[in-house]
Coordinates of C-alpha atoms in Angstrom, one line a residue:
X1438 CA 4.3 0.6 -46.4
X1439 CA 2.5 -2.8 -47.1
X1440 CA 5.0 -4.5 -49.4
X1441 CA 5.3 -8.0 -48.3
X1442 CA 2.2 -8.3 -46.6
X1443 CA 1.4 -11.5 -48.6
X1444 CA 4.6 -13.1 -48.2
X1445 CA 7.0 -14.6 -45.7
X1446 CA 10.7 -15.3 -46.8
X1447 CA 12.5 -18.2 -45.7
X1448 CA 15.4 -16.0 -44.4
X1449 CA 13.0 -14.0 -42.0
X1450 CA 14.3 -14.1 -38.6
X1451 CA 12.0 -15.9 -36.1
X1452 CA 11.4 -15.6 -32.5
X1453 CA 8.7 -17.3 -30.9
X1454 CA 6.6 -15.4 -28.0
X1455 CA 8.6 -16.0 -24.9
X1456 CA 6.8 -16.9 -21.7
X1457 CA 8.0 -15.7 -18.4
X1458 CA 10.7 -18.3 -17.4
X1459 CA 11.4 -19.2 -13.9
X1460 CA 15.1 -19.1 -13.0
X1461 CA 16.8 -22.5 -12.9
X1462 CA 18.0 -24.0 -9.5
X1463 CA 20.6 -26.6 -8.8
X1464 CA 19.1 -29.9 -8.3
X1465 CA 19.7 -31.8 -5.2
X1466 CA 22.9 -34.1 -4.9
X1467 CA 21.6 -37.6 -6.7
X1468 CA 23.2 -39.5 -4.3
X1469 CA 21.1 -38.6 -1.6
X1470 CA 18.6 -41.2 -1.3
X1471 CA 14.9 -40.0 -0.6
X1472 CA 13.0 -41.3 2.6
X1473 CA 9.3 -41.0 3.6
X1474 CA 7.9 -40.8 6.8
X1475 CA 4.4 -40.5 7.9
X1476 CA 3.5 -39.6 4.3
X1477 CA 6.3 -36.7 4.4
X1478 CA 9.4 -37.0 1.8
X1479 CA 12.7 -35.8 3.1
X1480 CA 16.5 -36.1 1.9
X1481 CA 18.8 -38.3 3.9
X1482 CA 21.5 -36.2 5.2
X1483 CA 25.1 -37.5 4.7
X1484 CA 26.1 -37.1 8.3
X1485 CA 28.8 -34.7 7.5
X1486 CA 27.2 -31.3 6.4
X1487 CA 24.1 -31.4 8.7
X1488 CA 20.7 -30.9 7.9
X1489 CA 18.7 -27.6 7.0
X1490 CA 15.1 -26.9 6.5
X1491 CA 13.9 -24.4 3.9
X1492 CA 11.9 -21.8 5.4
X1493 CA 9.7 -21.3 2.4
X1494 CA 8.4 -24.8 1.6
X1495 CA 9.8 -26.8 4.7
X1496 CA 11.8 -29.2 2.6
X1497 CA 14.5 -30.8 4.8
X1498 CA 18.1 -31.3 3.2
X1499 CA 21.8 -31.3 3.3
X1500 CA 22.7 -27.8 4.4
X1501 CA 25.5 -27.4 1.9
X1502 CA 22.9 -27.9 -1.1
X1503 CA 20.9 -25.0 0.3
X1504 CA 20.9 -21.6 -1.2
X1505 CA 22.3 -18.3 0.1
X1506 CA 24.8 -17.9 2.7
X1507 CA 22.8 -18.4 5.6
X1508 CA 21.4 -21.7 4.1
X1509 CA 17.7 -20.6 4.9
X1510 CA 16.4 -21.9 1.5
X1511 CA 16.6 -24.8 -0.9
X1512 CA 16.5 -22.8 -4.0
X1513 CA 16.5 -19.4 -5.6
X1514 CA 12.8 -19.7 -6.1
X1515 CA 12.1 -20.3 -2.5
X1516 CA 14.1 -17.3 -1.5
X1517 CA 12.4 -15.1 -4.1
X1518 CA 9.0 -16.7 -3.0
X1519 CA 9.8 -15.9 0.6
X1520 CA 10.3 -12.3 -0.3
X1521 CA 7.0 -12.0 -2.0
X1522 CA 4.6 -13.9 0.3
X1523 CA 1.2 -12.8 0.3
X1524 CA 0.2 -11.1 3.9
X1525 CA -3.2 -12.7 3.2
X1526 CA -2.7 -15.9 5.0
X1527 CA -1.1 -14.1 7.9
X1528 CA -4.3 -11.9 7.9
X1529 CA -6.6 -14.8 8.1
X1530 CA -4.7 -16.4 10.8
X1531 CA -4.8 -13.4 12.9
X1532 CA -8.6 -12.9 12.4
X1533 CA -9.0 -16.4 13.7
X1534 CA -6.9 -15.8 16.8
X1535 CA -3.6 -17.5 15.5
X1536 CA -0.4 -16.0 15.8
X1537 CA 0.9 -14.5 12.5
X1538 CA 3.6 -16.4 10.7
X1539 CA 5.8 -15.5 8.0
X1540 CA 5.5 -18.7 6.1
X1541 CA 2.3 -17.7 4.1
X1542 CA 1.6 -19.7 1.2
X1543 CA 3.5 -18.7 -1.8
X1544 CA 1.4 -17.1 -4.5
X1545 CA 3.9 -17.7 -7.4
X1546 CA 4.4 -20.7 -9.7
X1547 CA 6.5 -23.2 -8.0
X1548 CA 9.6 -24.6 -9.9
X1549 CA 9.6 -28.2 -11.2
X1550 CA 13.4 -28.6 -10.1
X1551 CA 14.5 -29.1 -6.3
X1552 CA 10.6 -29.4 -5.3
X1553 CA 9.8 -32.7 -6.0
X1554 CA 11.5 -34.1 -2.9
X1555 CA 8.8 -31.8 -0.9
X1556 CA 5.9 -32.4 -2.9
X1557 CA 4.2 -34.7 -0.6
X1558 CA 4.9 -32.6 2.5
X1559 CA 3.6 -29.5 0.5
X1560 CA 0.2 -31.3 -0.5
X1561 CA -0.1 -32.3 3.2
X1562 CA 0.4 -28.8 4.2
X1563 CA -2.1 -27.5 1.8
X1564 CA -4.8 -29.7 3.0
X1565 CA -4.1 -28.8 6.8
X1566 CA -4.5 -25.1 5.7
X1567 CA -7.4 -25.5 3.4
X1568 CA -10.0 -25.0 6.3
X1569 CA -8.2 -21.4 7.2
X1570 CA -6.3 -20.5 4.5
X1571 CA -7.4 -20.8 0.7
X1572 CA -5.0 -20.7 -2.2
X1573 CA -4.9 -17.9 -4.4
X1574 CA -3.6 -18.8 -7.6
X1575 CA -1.4 -16.4 -9.5
X1576 CA -1.3 -18.6 -12.8
X1577 CA -5.0 -18.3 -13.3
X1578 CA -5.5 -14.6 -13.1
X1579 CA -5.7 -12.7 -16.4
X1580 CA -6.6 -8.7 -16.5
X1581 CA -8.1 -8.9 -19.6
X1582 CA -10.6 -11.9 -18.3
X1583 CA -11.3 -10.1 -15.2
X1584 CA -12.1 -6.8 -17.0
X1585 CA -14.0 -8.4 -19.9
X1586 CA -16.1 -10.7 -17.7
X1587 CA -17.3 -7.9 -15.0
X1588 CA -17.2 -5.1 -17.5
X1589 CA -14.9 -3.1 -15.3
X1590 CA -13.2 0.0 -16.4
X1591 CA -9.4 0.7 -15.6
X1592 CA -8.0 3.9 -14.7
X1593 CA -6.3 5.5 -17.6
X1594 CA -2.3 5.6 -17.7
X1595 CA -2.5 9.3 -17.7
X1596 CA -3.6 9.2 -13.9
X1597 CA -0.2 8.0 -12.9
X1598 CA 2.4 10.6 -13.7
X1599 CA 5.2 8.5 -11.8
X1600 CA 4.5 5.3 -13.8
X1601 CA 6.3 4.6 -17.4
X1602 CA 4.6 6.7 -20.0
X1603 CA 2.3 8.5 -17.3
X1604 CA 3.3 12.0 -18.8
X1605 CA 3.5 11.1 -22.5
X1606 CA 0.7 8.5 -23.2
X1607 CA -0.8 11.1 -25.8
X1608 CA -3.8 10.1 -27.9
X1609 CA -3.6 6.0 -27.4
X1610 CA -7.3 5.2 -27.6
X1611 CA -9.7 2.9 -29.1
X1612 CA -9.4 2.5 -32.9
X1613 CA -5.8 3.1 -32.8
X1614 CA -4.0 0.6 -35.1
X1615 CA -0.8 -1.3 -34.4
X1616 CA 1.1 -4.1 -36.0
X1617 CA 1.4 -7.1 -33.7
X1618 CA 2.5 -10.7 -34.2
X1619 CA 0.0 -13.0 -36.2
X1620 CA -0.9 -16.0 -34.1
X1621 CA -3.4 -17.4 -36.3
X1622 CA -0.9 -18.6 -38.8
X1623 CA 1.0 -21.7 -39.4
X1624 CA 4.1 -20.5 -40.9
X1625 CA 7.1 -21.6 -39.0
X1626 CA 8.7 -18.0 -38.4
X1627 CA 7.1 -14.8 -36.8
X1628 CA 4.9 -12.9 -38.9
X1629 CA 2.8 -9.9 -38.2
X1630 CA -0.4 -8.3 -39.0
X1631 CA -2.4 -5.1 -38.1
X1632 CA -5.0 -5.0 -35.2
X1633 CA -7.1 -2.3 -33.9
X1634 CA -7.7 -1.4 -30.2
X1635 CA -11.2 -2.6 -29.2
X1636 CA -10.7 -1.6 -25.5
X1637 CA -8.1 0.1 -23.2
X1638 CA -7.4 -0.9 -19.6
X1639 CA -4.4 0.8 -18.4
X1640 CA -1.4 -0.5 -20.5
X1641 CA -3.4 -3.7 -21.5
X1642 CA -5.5 -3.4 -24.8
X1643 CA -8.2 -5.6 -26.3
X1644 CA -7.2 -6.1 -29.8
X1645 CA -8.7 -7.2 -33.0
X1646 CA -7.1 -8.5 -36.3
X1647 CA -8.1 -6.4 -39.2
X1648 CA -10.2 -8.4 -41.5
X1649 CA -12.4 -9.7 -38.6
X1650 CA -14.9 -6.8 -38.6
X1651 CA -17.5 -7.9 -36.0
X1652 CA -16.1 -11.3 -35.4
X1653 CA -14.4 -11.3 -32.0
X1654 CA -13.6 -14.9 -32.0
X1655 CA -9.6 -14.2 -31.9
X1656 CA -9.8 -10.7 -29.9
X1657 CA -6.8 -10.8 -27.6
X1658 CA -5.3 -8.8 -24.7
X1659 CA -1.8 -7.5 -24.9
X1660 CA 0.5 -5.0 -23.2
X1661 CA 0.9 -2.0 -25.5
X1662 CA 4.2 -1.3 -24.1
X1663 CA 5.4 -4.7 -24.9
X1664 CA 8.2 -5.3 -27.4
X1665 CA 6.3 -6.8 -29.9
X1666 CA 4.0 -4.0 -30.5
X1667 CA 4.9 -1.7 -33.1
X1668 CA 3.2 1.4 -35.0
X1669 CA 1.8 0.8 -38.5
X1670 CA 4.7 1.0 -40.9
X1671 CA 7.0 -0.7 -38.8
X1672 CA 7.0 -3.8 -40.7
X1673 CA 7.7 -2.3 -44.1
X1674 CA 10.7 -0.1 -42.6
X1675 CA 12.1 -3.5 -40.9
X1676 CA 11.4 -5.8 -43.9
X1677 CA 9.2 -8.0 -41.7
X1678 CA 6.2 -9.9 -43.6
X1679 CA 2.6 -8.8 -42.7
X1680 CA 0.5 -11.8 -43.3
X1681 CA -3.5 -12.0 -42.9
X1682 CA -4.8 -14.5 -40.2
X1683 CA -5.6 -17.9 -41.5
X1684 CA -9.2 -17.6 -40.3
X1685 CA -9.9 -14.8 -42.6
X1686 CA -7.5 -15.2 -45.4
X1687 CA -9.9 -16.2 -47.9
X1688 CA -12.0 -13.3 -47.6
X1689 CA -10.3 -10.7 -49.5
X1690 CA -8.2 -11.4 -52.9
X1691 CA -6.4 -8.0 -52.6
X1692 CA -5.2 -7.7 -49.0
X1693 CA -3.1 -4.6 -50.1
X1694 CA -6.2 -2.7 -51.3
X1695 CA -8.2 -3.7 -48.2
X1696 CA -5.5 -2.3 -45.8
X1697 CA -4.9 1.0 -47.5
X1698 CA -8.8 1.7 -47.4
X1699 CA -9.1 0.6 -43.5
X1700 CA -6.2 2.4 -42.5
X1701 CA -6.8 5.7 -44.4
X1702 CA -7.2 8.4 -41.8
X1703 CA -6.8 5.9 -39.0
X1704 CA -4.3 6.7 -36.0
X1705 CA -1.3 4.5 -35.1
X1706 CA 1.2 4.9 -32.2
X1707 CA 4.0 7.5 -32.7
X1708 CA 7.1 6.4 -34.4
X1709 CA 9.2 6.8 -31.2
X1710 CA 6.8 5.1 -28.9
X1711 CA 9.2 2.3 -28.3
X1712 CA 12.0 4.6 -27.5
X1713 CA 9.5 6.6 -25.1
X1714 CA 8.8 3.5 -23.3
X1715 CA 12.4 2.5 -23.0
X1716 CA 13.2 6.1 -21.4
X1717 CA 10.4 6.2 -19.0
X1718 CA 11.7 3.0 -17.9
X1719 CA 15.2 4.3 -16.8
X1720 CA 15.4 5.1 -13.0
X1721 CA 18.1 7.2 -11.3
X1722 CA 18.3 5.3 -8.5
X1723 CA 20.7 2.4 -8.5
X1724 CA 21.9 -0.5 -5.9
X1725 CA 24.2 0.3 -3.5
X1726 CA 22.9 4.0 -2.8
X1727 CA 22.5 4.8 0.7
X1728 CA 19.4 6.9 1.9
X1729 CA 17.7 7.7 5.1
X1730 CA 14.2 6.0 5.5
X1731 CA 11.6 5.7 8.1
X1732 CA 12.3 3.0 10.5
X1733 CA 9.4 0.6 10.1
X1734 CA 9.4 -0.3 13.8
X1735 CA 9.6 3.0 15.1
X1736 CA 7.8 5.6 12.9
X1737 CA 9.2 8.4 14.9
X1738 CA 12.8 8.1 13.5
X1739 CA 14.9 7.3 10.3
X1740 CA 17.5 4.9 9.7
X1741 CA 20.2 4.5 7.1
X1742 CA 19.3 1.9 4.4
X1743 CA 21.1 0.6 1.1
X1744 CA 19.4 0.1 -2.4
X1745 CA 19.3 -3.7 -3.0
X1746 CA 17.2 -3.8 -6.1
X1747 CA 14.9 -1.4 -8.3
X1748 CA 11.8 -2.5 -10.1
X1749 CA 9.8 -0.1 -12.0
X1750 CA 10.9 2.5 -9.8
X1751 CA 10.1 0.6 -6.5
X1752 CA 13.2 0.1 -4.1
X1753 CA 13.8 -2.6 -2.0
X1754 CA 16.0 -1.2 0.8
X1755 CA 17.8 -3.1 3.5
X1756 CA 18.7 -1.5 6.5
X1757 CA 22.3 -0.9 6.8
X1758 CA 22.8 -3.0 10.0
X1759 CA 21.1 -6.0 8.8
X1760 CA 23.9 -8.9 8.6
X1761 CA 21.7 -11.1 6.4
X1762 CA 20.2 -8.4 4.4
X1763 CA 16.7 -9.9 5.4
X1764 CA 15.6 -6.7 7.4
X1765 CA 14.1 -4.5 4.3
X1766 CA 11.7 -2.1 3.3
X1767 CA 9.8 -1.5 0.1
X1768 CA 8.8 2.1 -1.3
X1769 CA 8.9 3.9 -4.5
X1770 CA 11.6 6.2 -5.3
X1771 CA 9.3 9.3 -5.1
X1772 CA 8.0 8.0 -1.7
X1773 CA 7.6 10.8 1.1
X1774 CA 9.2 8.0 3.4
X1775 CA 12.9 8.3 1.9
X1776 CA 15.4 11.4 2.2
X1777 CA 19.2 12.0 1.4
X1778 CA 21.8 11.3 4.0
X1779 CA 21.6 14.2 6.6
X1780 CA 18.0 15.1 5.9
X1781 CA 17.2 14.2 9.6
X1782 CA 20.0 16.2 11.2
X1783 CA 19.0 19.4 8.9
X1784 CA 15.3 19.5 9.9
X1785 CA 15.6 18.1 13.7
X1786 CA 14.0 14.9 12.9
X1787 CA 15.0 11.7 15.2
X1788 CA 17.5 9.3 13.7
X1789 CA 18.8 5.9 14.6
X1790 CA 22.5 6.1 14.7
X1791 CA 24.2 3.2 12.7
X1792 CA 26.6 0.8 14.5
X1793 CA 28.5 0.6 11.2
X1794 CA 31.2 3.5 11.5
X1795 CA 32.2 3.8 7.8
X1796 CA 30.4 2.8 4.5
X1797 CA 30.7 -0.7 3.2
X1798 CA 32.8 -1.0 0.2
X1799 CA 30.5 0.1 -3.2
X1800 CA 28.3 2.0 -0.9
X1801 CA 27.7 5.6 -1.7
X1802 CA 25.4 8.4 -0.6
X1803 CA 22.3 9.1 -3.0
X1804 CA 22.3 12.6 -4.6
X1805 CA 19.9 15.1 -2.8
X1806 CA 18.5 16.1 -6.3
X1807 CA 17.1 12.7 -6.8
X1808 CA 14.5 12.6 -4.1
X1809 CA 10.8 14.1 -4.3
X1810 CA 10.6 17.7 -3.7
X1811 CA 8.2 19.4 -1.2
X1812 CA 6.7 22.5 -1.6
X1813 CA 8.5 25.4 0.1
X1814 CA 6.6 27.0 2.8
X1815 CA 6.7 30.4 4.8
X1816 CA 6.9 29.3 8.7
X1817 CA 7.7 33.1 9.6
X1818 CA 4.0 34.1 9.8
X1819 CA 1.1 32.3 11.1
X1820 CA 2.3 28.6 11.3
X1821 CA 1.6 25.4 13.0
X1822 CA 2.3 25.3 16.5
X1823 CA 2.7 22.3 19.3
X1824 CA -0.5 21.3 20.5
X1825 CA -2.8 22.3 17.7
X1826 CA -5.3 19.6 16.8
X1827 CA -6.1 18.3 13.3
X1828 CA -7.4 15.3 11.5
X1829 CA -5.1 12.9 9.9
X1830 CA -4.7 9.5 8.2
X1831 CA -3.1 7.1 10.7
X1832 CA -0.2 5.3 9.0
X1833 CA -0.6 2.4 11.3
X1834 CA -4.0 2.3 10.4
X1835 CA -4.6 3.2 7.0
X1836 CA -8.2 2.8 6.7
X1837 CA -9.2 5.4 9.2
X1838 CA -8.9 9.3 9.5
X1839 CA -8.3 10.1 13.3
X1840 CA -8.2 12.8 15.9
X1841 CA -4.5 14.0 15.9
X1842 CA -2.1 16.5 17.5
X1843 CA 1.1 18.3 16.3
X1844 CA 3.7 17.1 18.7
X1845 CA 6.7 19.2 17.2
X1846 CA 7.3 21.3 14.6
X1847 CA 10.3 20.6 12.6
X1848 CA 12.3 22.9 10.0
X1849 CA 11.3 23.0 6.2
X1850 CA 7.7 22.4 6.9
X1851 CA 7.8 19.2 8.6
X1852 CA 5.7 18.3 11.4
X1853 CA 5.6 15.3 14.0
X1854 CA 2.1 14.3 14.6
X1855 CA 0.6 11.9 17.3
X1856 CA -2.7 10.1 17.1
X1857 CA -4.9 11.1 20.3
X1858 CA -5.5 8.5 23.0
X1859 CA -3.0 6.1 21.3
X1860 CA 0.3 7.5 21.8
X1861 CA 3.4 5.8 23.3
X1862 CA 4.8 7.8 26.5
X1863 CA 8.0 8.2 24.7
X1864 CA 6.5 9.3 21.5
X1865 CA 8.0 6.4 19.6
X1866 CA 4.8 6.2 17.5
X1867 CA 4.7 9.8 16.3
X1868 CA 5.1 10.5 12.4
X1869 CA 6.3 12.7 10.2
X1870 CA 4.2 14.6 7.7
X1871 CA 5.1 17.9 5.8
X1872 CA 2.6 20.7 6.0
X1873 CA 1.4 20.4 2.7
X1874 CA 0.9 16.6 3.0
X1875 CA -2.4 15.5 1.4
X1876 CA -2.7 13.0 4.6
X1877 CA -3.6 15.9 7.1
X1878 CA -6.7 17.7 7.3
X1879 CA -8.4 20.4 9.3
X1880 CA -10.6 20.1 12.0
X1881 CA -14.3 19.0 10.6
X1882 CA -13.0 17.8 7.2
X1883 CA -14.2 14.3 7.9
X1884 CA -17.8 15.7 9.2
X1885 CA -18.3 17.9 6.1
X1886 CA -17.1 15.2 3.8
X1887 CA -19.1 12.6 5.5
X1888 CA -16.3 10.4 6.4
X1889 CA -16.2 8.4 9.7
X1890 CA -13.7 10.1 12.0
X1891 CA -11.9 8.0 14.5
X1892 CA -12.0 9.4 18.0
X1893 CA -9.3 9.1 20.6
X1894 CA -9.1 5.9 22.4
X1895 CA -11.0 5.7 25.4
X1896 CA -13.2 8.9 24.5
X1897 CA -16.6 8.1 26.0
X1898 CA -18.5 11.2 24.7
X1899 CA -19.8 9.7 21.6
X1900 CA -20.8 11.0 19.1
X1901 CA -17.7 12.9 18.8
X1902 CA -17.8 16.7 18.7
X1903 CA -14.8 18.8 17.7
X1904 CA -16.2 22.0 19.5
X1905 CA -16.6 20.0 22.9
X1906 CA -13.4 18.0 22.4
X1907 CA -11.3 21.3 22.0
X1908 CA -12.9 22.9 24.9
X1909 CA -12.5 20.0 27.1
X1910 CA -8.8 19.7 26.1
X1911 CA -8.1 23.3 26.3
X1912 CA -6.6 23.3 22.9
X1913 CA -6.9 24.9 19.3
X1914 CA -7.4 23.7 16.0
X1915 CA -4.7 24.4 13.3
X1916 CA -6.0 27.2 11.0
X1917 CA -7.8 25.9 7.7
X1918 CA -5.8 28.0 5.5
X1919 CA -2.4 26.4 6.6
X1920 CA -3.6 23.1 4.9
X1921 CA -3.2 22.0 1.2
X1922 CA -6.1 22.7 -0.8
X1923 CA -4.8 21.9 -4.1
X1924 CA -6.9 19.4 -6.0
X1925 CA -5.4 18.2 -9.4
X1926 CA -7.6 17.1 -12.4
X1927 CA -6.6 13.5 -11.3
X1928 CA -9.0 11.5 -13.8
X1929 CA -10.0 9.0 -11.3
X1930 CA -13.5 8.0 -11.1
X1931 CA -15.3 5.5 -8.5
X1932 CA -15.2 1.9 -10.0
X1933 CA -11.8 2.2 -11.8
X1934 CA -9.6 -0.7 -11.6
X1935 CA -5.7 -0.4 -10.8
X1936 CA -2.9 -2.0 -9.2
X1937 CA -2.1 -0.9 -5.6
X1938 CA 0.7 -1.2 -3.1
X1939 CA -0.8 -3.0 -0.1
X1940 CA 0.9 -0.7 2.7
X1941 CA 0.5 -3.2 5.4
X1942 CA 2.8 -5.3 3.5
X1943 CA 4.4 -2.8 1.0
X1944 CA 6.3 -5.5 -0.9
X1945 CA 2.8 -6.4 -2.5
X1946 CA 1.0 -5.2 -5.2
X1947 CA -2.5 -6.3 -5.6
X1948 CA -5.9 -6.0 -7.9
X1949 CA -7.8 -2.9 -6.4
X1950 CA -10.6 -0.6 -6.9
X1951 CA -11.3 3.1 -6.4
X1952 CA -14.3 3.1 -4.2
X1953 CA -14.5 6.7 -2.9
X1954 CA -13.0 10.2 -4.1
X1955 CA -13.2 13.0 -1.9
X1956 CA -11.3 15.8 -3.8
X1957 CA -7.9 14.3 -4.0
X1958 CA -8.1 11.7 -1.6
X1959 CA -8.9 8.2 -2.9
X1960 CA -10.1 5.1 -1.0
X1961 CA -8.7 2.0 -2.3
X1962 CA -10.1 -1.5 -2.0
X1963 CA -8.4 -4.9 -2.6
X1964 CA -10.5 -6.8 -4.7
X1965 CA -11.9 -10.0 -2.9
X1966 CA -11.2 -8.7 0.6
X1967 CA -13.2 -6.9 3.2
X1968 CA -13.7 -3.1 3.4
X1969 CA -11.6 -3.4 6.8
X1970 CA -8.4 -3.7 4.7
X1971 CA -9.1 -0.5 2.4
X1972 CA -6.6 2.4 2.7
X1973 CA -6.9 6.2 2.0
X1974 CA -4.3 7.3 -0.4
X1975 CA -3.7 10.5 -2.2
X1976 CA -4.3 10.6 -5.9
X1977 CA -0.7 11.5 -6.8
X1978 CA 0.4 8.5 -4.4
X1979 CA 3.4 6.9 -5.9
X1980 CA 1.9 3.2 -4.5
X1981 CA -0.7 3.5 -7.1
X1982 CA -0.1 2.0 -10.8
X1983 CA -1.9 1.4 -14.1
X1984 CA -3.3 -1.9 -14.8
X1985 CA -0.6 -4.1 -16.4
X1986 CA 2.4 -2.3 -14.9
X1987 CA 3.2 -5.6 -12.8
X1988 CA 3.7 -7.1 -16.1
X1989 CA 5.3 -4.5 -17.9
X1990 CA 8.1 -4.0 -15.1
X1991 CA 8.3 -7.7 -14.2
X1992 CA 6.8 -7.2 -10.6
X1993 CA 4.6 -10.2 -9.2
X1994 CA 0.8 -9.0 -9.1
X1995 CA -1.2 -10.4 -6.3
X1996 CA -4.7 -11.5 -7.8
X1997 CA -8.3 -11.2 -5.9
X1998 CA -8.7 -13.1 -2.8
X1999 CA -10.5 -16.6 -3.7
X2000 CA -14.1 -17.1 -3.0
X2001 CA -13.1 -19.6 -0.1
X2002 CA -10.6 -17.0 1.4
X2003 CA -13.4 -14.5 1.5
X2004 CA -15.9 -16.8 3.3
X2005 CA -13.4 -17.9 5.8
X2006 CA -12.5 -14.0 6.4
X2007 CA -16.0 -13.0 6.5
X2008 CA -16.8 -15.5 8.9
X2009 CA -13.8 -14.7 11.5
X2010 CA -14.7 -11.1 10.9
X2011 CA -18.3 -11.3 11.9
X2012 CA -17.1 -13.3 15.0
X2013 CA -14.6 -10.7 15.8
X2014 CA -17.0 -7.8 15.5
X2015 CA -19.7 -9.7 17.5
X2016 CA -17.2 -10.2 20.5
X2017 CA -16.6 -6.2 20.4
X2018 CA -19.9 -5.0 19.7
X2019 CA -20.1 -3.7 23.2
X2020 CA -16.6 -2.6 23.5
X2021 CA -15.1 1.0 22.3
X2022 CA -15.5 1.4 18.6
X2023 CA -12.5 3.8 18.0
X2024 CA -8.8 3.6 17.3
X2025 CA -7.9 -0.1 16.9
X2026 CA -4.1 0.6 17.3
X2027 CA -2.6 -1.5 20.1
X2028 CA -0.2 -0.5 22.8
X2029 CA 3.5 -0.2 21.4
X2030 CA 4.6 -3.4 23.4
X2031 CA 1.5 -5.4 22.3
X2032 CA 2.1 -4.3 18.9
X2033 CA 5.6 -5.4 18.7
X2034 CA 4.8 -8.9 20.4
X2035 CA 1.7 -9.7 17.9
X2036 CA 2.6 -7.9 14.8
X2037 CA 6.3 -7.1 14.6
X2038 CA 7.1 -11.1 14.4
X2039 CA 10.5 -11.2 12.7
X2040 CA 11.2 -8.2 9.9
X2041 CA 7.6 -8.4 8.2
X2042 CA 6.2 -5.5 10.0
X2043 CA 5.3 -2.3 8.1
X2044 CA 2.3 0.2 7.7
X2045 CA -0.8 -1.5 9.1
X2046 CA -4.2 -1.0 8.1
X2047 CA -7.3 -1.1 10.0
X2048 CA -11.2 -1.2 9.8
X2049 CA -13.7 1.5 9.2
X2050 CA -17.3 1.4 8.5
X2051 CA -18.9 1.4 4.9
X2052 CA -19.1 5.2 3.8
X2053 CA -21.5 6.6 1.5
X2054 CA -20.4 9.1 -1.1
X2055 CA -21.2 12.7 -0.3
X2056 CA -20.5 16.1 -1.9
X2057 CA -20.0 19.1 0.1
X2058 CA -17.4 21.9 0.5
X2059 CA -14.1 21.1 1.1
X2060 CA -13.6 22.4 4.8
X2061 CA -16.0 23.2 7.6
X2062 CA -16.0 26.6 9.3
X2063 CA -14.1 26.6 12.5
X2064 CA -16.5 28.4 14.5
X2065 CA -17.8 27.6 18.0

């Protein structure tokens, strides 16, 4: 197994560790002179093609040199960056009373090509925004350093059944030995050495080369699912050299005997580990598939959308009527928000008919069996009825659980629900939950679990009492036995780190922490941001991922907000809270017209979050008795 541990043949194939490379973009035409105006740099148009302004970085140039059919961006990078902008700048702007903007500062590394002409303008923009929008650097963030420096614990991969390797992570733990590239070596070819796992954080592992014993000077983090990670014995089977690190090469004269002694009885990765990783990252959804998905501007209905891209099981869906293909929506392929074509008609759900009379070339309906299955229910006996009261997570304000009412009972166990005191007259803000959804709860759930319940907007008899409210409204509570009481052994613990979708801006995945656990309900906090941006999610939500998921799939991770962002945000939040201190402290959802005007700016609107007071952990029974 260890033959070749001390040699490195010249004909061994070499491949250096590859860093993430940015896509090349075409440089601007060289015959266009650069001009300066008040410290800003522009390209001079030729007078024939016309001018265009990049919607991402603000560079002005010849329209024909711009990227995309609509000529909205100066490069591929700007186009991609526009699609992954952080919502944080927009949030800060709103907190300070400014209108939201789609031109939030880009979080990913700027390319070197095609951006020099806009450098001065970009720097000026940074200076102007510094007072209100602090930069959040992606380049400087490292999960390993973040975990190590703060002694954080990450949620195990086995907690995420929908993620790659979530169901077959096995016994990968500390002290497992693997073969990895040896970076402490001066040889011109890639060589390997054996390392042991010191600490696990999701997919990431802190490794130490064999021979270093208690010396942590060369410890390093890597993603266990990476292509350069192999079980012990892979080098021997592949004819790759095992070479001890230069720092400890002098410690032993017989490294083969040392390895035999160290590895006897030790665990390593399964022989088919790489194959399992590859198989777990194959996704049945493909581009050009058509689906029905919630209309992000009118939650009460669905629309037809087309799969534009698939990343790690996450889908970028473009609404079918979007001519420039910018009206999109992000969700996981197992999300309860997407369905097969014809689903809305089959259960009686509202549906926006498309102006497109026939499918576009290459588009085809997604097979129904690919969608997440809901639990079958028996609606023939005692069942939910219109007008029944319950508690529900508000999809427009995910940090709150609100007083809600069943507005319509659909087929197959689906319910249309409205938030009391905040509903539009036409029901356009009703939302659909299945009867087994972990996002709806019986009357009294919040009280017994010490969660702040958001009362109806305008309700003055505070503190809110359910029995009084039921009597005043002449309504009844939905029976407790109809709700989902299953609580899986999910494995999450308070304080665990993970990567979570920000459902206010569902294209973004952020560094996050589990701060509360109520049975199967998790409260997710975005690191570096105030608690008002937290969100309640189910322990089996497909919007939660292990540490290292973004690196594994190539998705961009949003790091914690910087200190200056937090200070600016905190000051703004305090001013807002002070101004509202004598106002109703209830549901913060705005009227539909105001919501569209202030938050539906362009196509960036999605499920919004709101604020809730800090809660304390409490232990009690799952439900409260429904007695007057």
